[in-house]
Short mmCIF file of C-alpha atoms and ligand atoms in Angstrom, two decimals:
data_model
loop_
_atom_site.label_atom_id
_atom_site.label_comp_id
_atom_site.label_asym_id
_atom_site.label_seq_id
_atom_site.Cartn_x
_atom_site.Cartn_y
_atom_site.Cartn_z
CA UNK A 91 7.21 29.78 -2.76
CA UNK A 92 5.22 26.74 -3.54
CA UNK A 93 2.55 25.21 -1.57
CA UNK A 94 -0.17 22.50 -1.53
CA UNK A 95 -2.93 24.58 -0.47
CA UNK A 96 -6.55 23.49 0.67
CA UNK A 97 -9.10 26.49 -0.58
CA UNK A 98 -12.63 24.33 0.14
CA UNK A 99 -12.77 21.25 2.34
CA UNK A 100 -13.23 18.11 0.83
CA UNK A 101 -10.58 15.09 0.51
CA UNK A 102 -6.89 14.72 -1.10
CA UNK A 103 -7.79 15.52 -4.67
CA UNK A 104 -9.29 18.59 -3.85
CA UNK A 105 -5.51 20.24 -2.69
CA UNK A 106 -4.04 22.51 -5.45
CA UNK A 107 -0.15 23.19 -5.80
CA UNK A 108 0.43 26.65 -6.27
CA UNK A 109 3.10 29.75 -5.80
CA UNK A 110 2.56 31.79 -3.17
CA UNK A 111 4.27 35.02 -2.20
CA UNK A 112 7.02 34.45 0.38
CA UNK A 113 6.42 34.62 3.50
CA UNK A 114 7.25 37.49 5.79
CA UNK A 115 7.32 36.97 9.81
CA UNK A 116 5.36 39.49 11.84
CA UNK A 117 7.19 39.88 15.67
CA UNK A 118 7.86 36.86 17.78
CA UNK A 119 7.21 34.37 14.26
CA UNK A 120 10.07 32.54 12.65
CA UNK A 121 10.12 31.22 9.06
CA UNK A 122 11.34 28.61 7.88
CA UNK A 123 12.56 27.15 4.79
CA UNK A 124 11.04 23.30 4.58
CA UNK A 125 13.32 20.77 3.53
CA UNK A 126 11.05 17.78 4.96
CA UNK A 127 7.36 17.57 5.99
CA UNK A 128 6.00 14.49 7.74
CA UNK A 129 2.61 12.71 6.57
CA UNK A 130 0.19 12.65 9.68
CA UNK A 131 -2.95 11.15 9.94
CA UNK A 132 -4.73 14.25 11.10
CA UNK A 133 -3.37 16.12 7.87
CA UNK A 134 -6.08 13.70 6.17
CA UNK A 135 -9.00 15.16 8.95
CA UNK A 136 -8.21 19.04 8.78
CA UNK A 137 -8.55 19.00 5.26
CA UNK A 138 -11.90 17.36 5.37
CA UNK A 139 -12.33 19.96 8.24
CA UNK A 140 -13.08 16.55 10.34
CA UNK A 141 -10.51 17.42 13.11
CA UNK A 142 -10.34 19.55 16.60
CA UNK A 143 -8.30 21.72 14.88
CA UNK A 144 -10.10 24.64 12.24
CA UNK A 145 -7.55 26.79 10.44
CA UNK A 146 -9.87 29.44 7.98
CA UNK A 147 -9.49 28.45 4.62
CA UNK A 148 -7.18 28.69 2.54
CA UNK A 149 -4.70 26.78 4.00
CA UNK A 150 -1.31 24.36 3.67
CA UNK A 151 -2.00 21.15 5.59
CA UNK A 152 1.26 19.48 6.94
CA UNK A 153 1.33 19.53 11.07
CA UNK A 154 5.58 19.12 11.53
CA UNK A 155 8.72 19.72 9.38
CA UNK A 156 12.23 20.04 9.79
CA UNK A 157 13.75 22.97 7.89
CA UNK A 158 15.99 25.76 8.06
CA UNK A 159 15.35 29.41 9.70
CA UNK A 160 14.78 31.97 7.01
CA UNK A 161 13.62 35.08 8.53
CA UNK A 162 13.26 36.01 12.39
CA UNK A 163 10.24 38.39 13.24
CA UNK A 164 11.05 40.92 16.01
CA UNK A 165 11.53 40.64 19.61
CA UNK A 166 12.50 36.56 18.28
CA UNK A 167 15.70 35.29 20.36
CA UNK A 168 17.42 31.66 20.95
CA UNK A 169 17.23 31.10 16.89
CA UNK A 170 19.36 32.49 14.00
CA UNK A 171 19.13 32.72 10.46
CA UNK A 172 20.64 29.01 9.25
CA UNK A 173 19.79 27.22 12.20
CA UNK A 174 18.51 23.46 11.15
CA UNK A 175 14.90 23.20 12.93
CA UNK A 176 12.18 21.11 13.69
CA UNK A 177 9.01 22.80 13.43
CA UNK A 178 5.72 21.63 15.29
CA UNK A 179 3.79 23.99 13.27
CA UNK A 180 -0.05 22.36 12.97
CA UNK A 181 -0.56 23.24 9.85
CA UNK A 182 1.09 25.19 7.03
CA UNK A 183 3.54 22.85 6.43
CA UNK A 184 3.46 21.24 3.26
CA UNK A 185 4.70 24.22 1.69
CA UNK A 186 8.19 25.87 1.17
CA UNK A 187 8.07 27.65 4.09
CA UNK A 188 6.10 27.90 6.64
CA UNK A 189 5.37 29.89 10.00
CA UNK A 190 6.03 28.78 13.92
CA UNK A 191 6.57 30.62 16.87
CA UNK A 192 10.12 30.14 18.28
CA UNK A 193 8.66 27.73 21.09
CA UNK A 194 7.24 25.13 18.70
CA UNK A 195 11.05 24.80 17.49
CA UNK A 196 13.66 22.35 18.22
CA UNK A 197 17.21 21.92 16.88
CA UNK A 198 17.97 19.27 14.56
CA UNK A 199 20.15 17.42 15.74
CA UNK A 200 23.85 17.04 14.16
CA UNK A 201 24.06 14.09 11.96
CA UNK A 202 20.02 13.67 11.86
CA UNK A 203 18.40 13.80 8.62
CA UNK A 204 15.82 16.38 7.52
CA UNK A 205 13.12 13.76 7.21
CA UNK A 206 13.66 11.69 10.28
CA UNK A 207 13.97 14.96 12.28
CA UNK A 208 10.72 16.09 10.19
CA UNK A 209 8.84 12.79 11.40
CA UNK A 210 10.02 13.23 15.43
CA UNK A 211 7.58 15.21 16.97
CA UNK A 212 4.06 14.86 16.40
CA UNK A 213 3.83 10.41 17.25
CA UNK A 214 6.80 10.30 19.21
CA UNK A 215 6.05 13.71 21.22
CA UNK A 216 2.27 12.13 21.78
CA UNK A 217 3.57 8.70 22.70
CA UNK A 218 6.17 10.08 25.05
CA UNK A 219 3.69 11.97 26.57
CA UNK A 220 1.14 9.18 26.89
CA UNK A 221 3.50 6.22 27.99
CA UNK A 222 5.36 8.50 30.71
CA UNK A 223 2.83 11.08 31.94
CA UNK A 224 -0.24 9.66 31.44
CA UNK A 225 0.29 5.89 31.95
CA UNK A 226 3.53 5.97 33.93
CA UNK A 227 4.52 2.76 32.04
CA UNK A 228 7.01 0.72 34.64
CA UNK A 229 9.24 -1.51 33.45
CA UNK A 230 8.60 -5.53 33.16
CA UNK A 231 4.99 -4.17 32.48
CA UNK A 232 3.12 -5.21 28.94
CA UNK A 233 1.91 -2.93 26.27
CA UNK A 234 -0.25 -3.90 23.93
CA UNK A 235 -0.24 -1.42 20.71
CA UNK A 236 -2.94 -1.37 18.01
CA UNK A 237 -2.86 0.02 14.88
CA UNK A 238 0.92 -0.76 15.44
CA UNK A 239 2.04 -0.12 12.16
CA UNK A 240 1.22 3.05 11.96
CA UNK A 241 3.04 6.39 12.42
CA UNK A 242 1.98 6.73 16.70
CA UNK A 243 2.05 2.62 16.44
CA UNK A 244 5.61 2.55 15.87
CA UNK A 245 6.78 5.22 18.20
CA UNK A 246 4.83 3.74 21.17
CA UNK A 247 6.70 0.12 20.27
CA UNK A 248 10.16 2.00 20.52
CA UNK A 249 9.32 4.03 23.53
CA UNK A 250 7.89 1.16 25.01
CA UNK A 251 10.95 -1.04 24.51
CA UNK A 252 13.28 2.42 25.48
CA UNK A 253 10.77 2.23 29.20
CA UNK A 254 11.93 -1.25 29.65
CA UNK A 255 8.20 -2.25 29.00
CA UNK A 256 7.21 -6.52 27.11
CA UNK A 257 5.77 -4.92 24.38
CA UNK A 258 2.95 -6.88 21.56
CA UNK A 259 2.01 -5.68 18.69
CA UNK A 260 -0.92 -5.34 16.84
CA UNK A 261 -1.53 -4.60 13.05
CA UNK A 262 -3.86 -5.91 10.25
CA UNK A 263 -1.55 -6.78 7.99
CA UNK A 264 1.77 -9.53 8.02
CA UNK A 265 4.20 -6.71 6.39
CA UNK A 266 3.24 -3.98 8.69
CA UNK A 267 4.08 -6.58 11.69
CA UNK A 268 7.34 -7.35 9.73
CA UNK A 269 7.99 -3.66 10.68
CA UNK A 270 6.98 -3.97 13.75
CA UNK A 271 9.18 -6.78 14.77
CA UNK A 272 12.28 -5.29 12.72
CA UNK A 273 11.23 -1.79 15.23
CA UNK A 274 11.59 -3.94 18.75
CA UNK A 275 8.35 -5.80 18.90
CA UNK A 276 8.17 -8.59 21.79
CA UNK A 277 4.89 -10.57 20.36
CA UNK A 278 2.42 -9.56 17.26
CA UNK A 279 -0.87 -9.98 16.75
CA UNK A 280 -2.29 -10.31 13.12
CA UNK A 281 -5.69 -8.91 15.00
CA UNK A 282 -9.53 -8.80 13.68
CA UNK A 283 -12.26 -7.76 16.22
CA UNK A 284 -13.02 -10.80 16.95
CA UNK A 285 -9.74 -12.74 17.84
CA UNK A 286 -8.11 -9.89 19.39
CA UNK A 287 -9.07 -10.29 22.66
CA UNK A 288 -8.43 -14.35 22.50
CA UNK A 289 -5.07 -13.35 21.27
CA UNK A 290 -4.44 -11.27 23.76
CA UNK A 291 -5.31 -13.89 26.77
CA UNK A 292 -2.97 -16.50 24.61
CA UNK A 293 0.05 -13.99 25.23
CA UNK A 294 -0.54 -12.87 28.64
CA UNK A 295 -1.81 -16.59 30.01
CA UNK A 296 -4.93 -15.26 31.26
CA UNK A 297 -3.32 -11.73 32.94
CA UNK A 298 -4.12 -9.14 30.39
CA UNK A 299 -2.16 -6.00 29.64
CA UNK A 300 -1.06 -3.56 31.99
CA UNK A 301 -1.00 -0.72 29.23
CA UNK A 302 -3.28 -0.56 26.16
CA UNK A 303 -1.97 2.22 23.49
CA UNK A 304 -5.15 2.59 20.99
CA UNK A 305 -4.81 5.00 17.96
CA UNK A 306 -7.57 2.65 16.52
CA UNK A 307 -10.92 2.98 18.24
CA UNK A 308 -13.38 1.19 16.61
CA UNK A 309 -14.43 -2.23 16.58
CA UNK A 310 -11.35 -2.80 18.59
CA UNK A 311 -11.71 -0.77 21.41
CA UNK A 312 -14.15 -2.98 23.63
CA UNK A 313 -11.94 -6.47 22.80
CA UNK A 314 -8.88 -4.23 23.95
CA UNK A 315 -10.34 -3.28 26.95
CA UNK A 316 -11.58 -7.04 27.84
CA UNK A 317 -8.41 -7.52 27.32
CA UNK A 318 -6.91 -5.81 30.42
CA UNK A 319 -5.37 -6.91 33.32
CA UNK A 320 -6.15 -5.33 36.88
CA UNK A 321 -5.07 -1.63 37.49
CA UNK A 322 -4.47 -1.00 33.73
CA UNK A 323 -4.38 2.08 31.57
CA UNK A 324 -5.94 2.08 28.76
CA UNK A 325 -4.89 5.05 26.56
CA UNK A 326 -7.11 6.42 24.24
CA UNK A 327 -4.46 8.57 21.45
CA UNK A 328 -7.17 8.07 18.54
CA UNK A 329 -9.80 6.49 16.09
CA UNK A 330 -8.78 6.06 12.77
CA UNK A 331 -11.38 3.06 12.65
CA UNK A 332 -14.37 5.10 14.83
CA UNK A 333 -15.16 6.64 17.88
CA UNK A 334 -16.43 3.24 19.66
CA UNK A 335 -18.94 3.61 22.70
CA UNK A 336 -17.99 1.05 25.52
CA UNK A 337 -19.97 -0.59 28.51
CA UNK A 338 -18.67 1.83 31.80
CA UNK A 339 -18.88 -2.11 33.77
CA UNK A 340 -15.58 -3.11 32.09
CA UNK A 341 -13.23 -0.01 34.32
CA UNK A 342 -15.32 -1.12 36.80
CA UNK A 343 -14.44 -4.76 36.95
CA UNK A 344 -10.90 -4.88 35.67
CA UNK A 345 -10.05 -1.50 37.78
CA UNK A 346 -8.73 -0.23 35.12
CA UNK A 347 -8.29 3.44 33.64
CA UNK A 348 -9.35 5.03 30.73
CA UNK A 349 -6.79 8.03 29.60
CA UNK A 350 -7.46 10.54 27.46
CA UNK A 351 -3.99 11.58 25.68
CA UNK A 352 -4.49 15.56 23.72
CA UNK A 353 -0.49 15.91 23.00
CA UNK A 354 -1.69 19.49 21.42
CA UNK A 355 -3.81 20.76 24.46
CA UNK A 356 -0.57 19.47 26.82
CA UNK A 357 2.04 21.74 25.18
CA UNK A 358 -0.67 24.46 25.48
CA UNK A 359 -1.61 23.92 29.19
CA UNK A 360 1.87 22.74 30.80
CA UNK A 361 5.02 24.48 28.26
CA UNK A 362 7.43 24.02 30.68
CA UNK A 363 7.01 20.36 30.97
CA UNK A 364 6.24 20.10 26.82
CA UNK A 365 9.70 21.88 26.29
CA UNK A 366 11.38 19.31 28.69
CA UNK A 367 10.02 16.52 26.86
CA UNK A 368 10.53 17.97 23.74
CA UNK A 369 14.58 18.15 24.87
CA UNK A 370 14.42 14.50 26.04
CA UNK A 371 13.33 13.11 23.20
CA UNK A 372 15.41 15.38 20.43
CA UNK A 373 18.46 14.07 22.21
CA UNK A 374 16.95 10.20 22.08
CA UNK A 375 17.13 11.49 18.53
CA UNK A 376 20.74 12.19 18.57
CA UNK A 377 21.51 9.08 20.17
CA UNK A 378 20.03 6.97 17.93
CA UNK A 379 17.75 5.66 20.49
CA UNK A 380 14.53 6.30 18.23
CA UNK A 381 14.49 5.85 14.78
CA UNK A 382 11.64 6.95 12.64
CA UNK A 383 10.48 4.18 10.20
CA UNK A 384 10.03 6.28 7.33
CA UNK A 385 8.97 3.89 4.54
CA UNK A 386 8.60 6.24 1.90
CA UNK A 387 9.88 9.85 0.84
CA UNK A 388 7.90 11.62 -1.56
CA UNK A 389 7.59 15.00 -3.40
CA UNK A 390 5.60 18.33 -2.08
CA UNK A 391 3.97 17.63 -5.22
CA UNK A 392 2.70 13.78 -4.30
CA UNK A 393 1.14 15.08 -1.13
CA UNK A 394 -2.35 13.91 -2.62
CA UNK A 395 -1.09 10.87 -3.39
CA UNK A 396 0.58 10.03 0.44
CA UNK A 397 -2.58 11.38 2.49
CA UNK A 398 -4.42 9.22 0.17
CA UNK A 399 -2.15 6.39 1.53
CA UNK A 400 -2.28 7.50 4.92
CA UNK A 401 -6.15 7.70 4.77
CA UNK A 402 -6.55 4.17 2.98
CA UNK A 403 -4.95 2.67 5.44
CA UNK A 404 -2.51 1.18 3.01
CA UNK A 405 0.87 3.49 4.73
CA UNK A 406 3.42 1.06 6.52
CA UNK A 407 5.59 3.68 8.67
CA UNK A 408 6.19 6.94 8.28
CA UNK A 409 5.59 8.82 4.38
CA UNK A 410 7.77 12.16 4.45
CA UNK A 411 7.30 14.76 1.14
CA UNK A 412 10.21 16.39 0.16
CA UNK A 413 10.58 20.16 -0.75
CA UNK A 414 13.22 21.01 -3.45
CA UNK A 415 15.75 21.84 -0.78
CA UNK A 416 15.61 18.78 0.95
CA UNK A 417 15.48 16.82 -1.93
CA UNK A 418 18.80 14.08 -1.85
CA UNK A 419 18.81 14.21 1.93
CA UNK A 420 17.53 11.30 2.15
CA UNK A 421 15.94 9.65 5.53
N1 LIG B 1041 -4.08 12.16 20.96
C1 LIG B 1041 -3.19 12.89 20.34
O1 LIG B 1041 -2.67 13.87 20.89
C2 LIG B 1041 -2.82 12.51 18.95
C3 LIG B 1041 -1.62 12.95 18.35
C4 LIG B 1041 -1.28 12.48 17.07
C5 LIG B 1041 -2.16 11.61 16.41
N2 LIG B 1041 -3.34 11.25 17.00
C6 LIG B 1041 -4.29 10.34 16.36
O2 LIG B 1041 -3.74 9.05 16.32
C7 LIG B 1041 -4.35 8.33 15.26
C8 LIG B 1041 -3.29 7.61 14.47
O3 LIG B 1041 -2.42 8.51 13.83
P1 LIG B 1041 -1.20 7.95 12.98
O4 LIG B 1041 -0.46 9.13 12.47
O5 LIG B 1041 -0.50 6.90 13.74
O6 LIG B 1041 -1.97 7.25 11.78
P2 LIG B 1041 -1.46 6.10 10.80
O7 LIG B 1041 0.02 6.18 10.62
O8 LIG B 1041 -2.33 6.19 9.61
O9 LIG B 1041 -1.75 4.76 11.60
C9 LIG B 1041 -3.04 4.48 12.04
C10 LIG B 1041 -3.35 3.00 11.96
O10 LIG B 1041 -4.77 2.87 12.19
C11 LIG B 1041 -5.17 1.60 11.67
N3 LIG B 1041 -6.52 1.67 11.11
C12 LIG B 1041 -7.55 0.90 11.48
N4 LIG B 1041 -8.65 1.20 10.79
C13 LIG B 1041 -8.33 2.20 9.95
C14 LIG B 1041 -9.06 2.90 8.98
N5 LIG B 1041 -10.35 2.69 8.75
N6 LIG B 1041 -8.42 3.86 8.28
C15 LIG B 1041 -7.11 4.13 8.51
N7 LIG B 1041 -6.36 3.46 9.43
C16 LIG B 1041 -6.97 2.49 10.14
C17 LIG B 1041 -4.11 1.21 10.62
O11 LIG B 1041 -3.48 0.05 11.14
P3 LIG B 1041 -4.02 -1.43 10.82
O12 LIG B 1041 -4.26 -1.49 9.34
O13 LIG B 1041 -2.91 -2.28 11.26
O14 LIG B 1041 -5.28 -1.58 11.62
C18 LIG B 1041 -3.13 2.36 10.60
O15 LIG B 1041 -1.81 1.91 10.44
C19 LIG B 1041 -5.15 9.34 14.45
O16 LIG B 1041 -6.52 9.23 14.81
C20 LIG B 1041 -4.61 10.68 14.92
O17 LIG B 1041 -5.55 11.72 14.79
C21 LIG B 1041 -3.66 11.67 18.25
#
């Protein structure tokens, strides 16, 4: 089987395609034959050994896919060879096939395609989890989303909209906030630093936000905050732009929360509740009620290319690769 495969850290150019021996389940693993891997931001950290999570070289990057079971280690129940699945699988996934245990699967759901199912789990799973558990989001309340073109951007304007929250976006670019409008948007910011929290006082008269949703960090993190109205959450999901340091005064005077959101260390500590989540939104799936903005399918052999995109800043959506199998699936 074919893989991308990472044998030193370093950055996208440094990945090699290469065949690999296929892959053989030991008890209680599935495999699974990848027709669609989805392009995450934190596939561009691992391989620059930059994130929380350290797989020993070598390894695939590629955190989720949506594929088809292949083999079934023993002792494995509740999956059969054939089944269409969703695998959260960390890493290892930018490869024909890769290995999950059976309770990082989910069913694909009839009439879903390969690559939106692929996309599902890792932005949407975090942003369900962050909008419902960690800021219980009510409805009639605003959100304010940065980086909101982005992969978690996008799922936390849909989920937003699906809680019934007033929901403004903000992204650096006009095109990504044509997205974001087209994906449910109330308001949009074009934001900078510096006009961000001006822009955000415009919108709200004076209020502020009730729920901040920052995969950003940065520069943007303190004018975010400033930005808050009284007993806000401010959710803290990532930092593609920095880990910023803020003044500990600003909780205190807006009292306001910061929330740390780990998605991965939440399925770990609480599986029930991750399952049930999981099950909530794969039917939201089904419905039609979320929609992955997948802006670009590429091939396994492009993956280079699309974390280059992804790291650059320059991806609008969602960039899915393509294995052979899942190749004229489309989205
Ligand atoms: N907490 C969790 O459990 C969890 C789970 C999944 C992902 N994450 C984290 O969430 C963050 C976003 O992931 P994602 O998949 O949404 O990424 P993404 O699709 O690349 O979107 C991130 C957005 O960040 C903005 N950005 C600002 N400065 C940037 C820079 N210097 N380089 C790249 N992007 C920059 C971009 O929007 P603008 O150009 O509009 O500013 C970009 O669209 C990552 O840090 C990831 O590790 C956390």
């Amino acid at each position: 089987m074919r893989a991308v495969v990472a044998r030193r850290h370093g950055p996208p150019e440094t990945l090699t395609l290469e065949d690999l021996p296929s892959l053989v389940p030991a008890a209680g693993e599935v495999v699974v034959a990848v027709h669609a891997a989805a392009v995450n931001f934190p596939d561009t950290l691992i391989i620059e050994d930059r994130y929380q999570l350290k797989p020993p070289l070598p390894f695939s990057p590629g955190g989720e896919v949506a594929g088809v079971v292949k083999a079934l280690g023993q002792g494995v129940t509740g999956f059969a060879v054939g089944d269409r699945v969703i695998a959260a699988c960390r890493w290892g996934g930018f490869a024909e096939e890769v290995i999950a245990p059976p309770d990082r699967l989910a069913p694909v759901p009839r009439g879903v395609g390969m690559a939106a199912a692929a996309a599902l789990m890792m932005t949407y799973g975090t942003t369900h989890y962050a909008l419902q558990e960690c800021a219980r989001i009510a409805p009639g309340e605003t959100l304010l989303v940065l980086g909101a073109g982005g992969g978690t951007g996008l799922s936390a304007i849909e989920l937003g909209k699906l809680m019934g929250a007033r929901v403004i976006a903000a992204a650096s670019s006009r095109e990504k906030l044509a997205l974001c409008r087209d994906r449910g948007a109330d308001e949009t910011i074009l934001y900078t630093p510096e006009n961000l929290r001006n822009e955000i006082r415009r919108l709200t008269q004076d209020r502020g936000v009730d729920v901040v949703y920052d995969p950003v960090g940065g520069d943007y993190a303190q004018p975010a905050l400033r930005g808050m109205a009284w007993g806000g959450r401010y959710l803290v999901i990532g930092f593609t732009a920095g880990i910023p340091k803020l003044p500990m005064n600003l909780p205190l005077l807006k009292g306001c929360s910061i929330v740390g959101v780990f998605y991965g260390a939440f399925a770990k500590r609480f599986p029930a509740r991750y399952a049930a989540l999981r099950a909530q939104l794969v039917d939201w799936l089904a419905e039609g009620r979320v929609r992955p903005a997948i802006t670009a399918l590429l091939p396994l052999e492009e993956a280079a290319k699309a974390l280059r995109l992804v790291a650059g800043r320059q991806a609008i959506g969602k960039i899915v690769l393509t294995t052979a199998l899942g190749r004229g699936e489309g989205g």
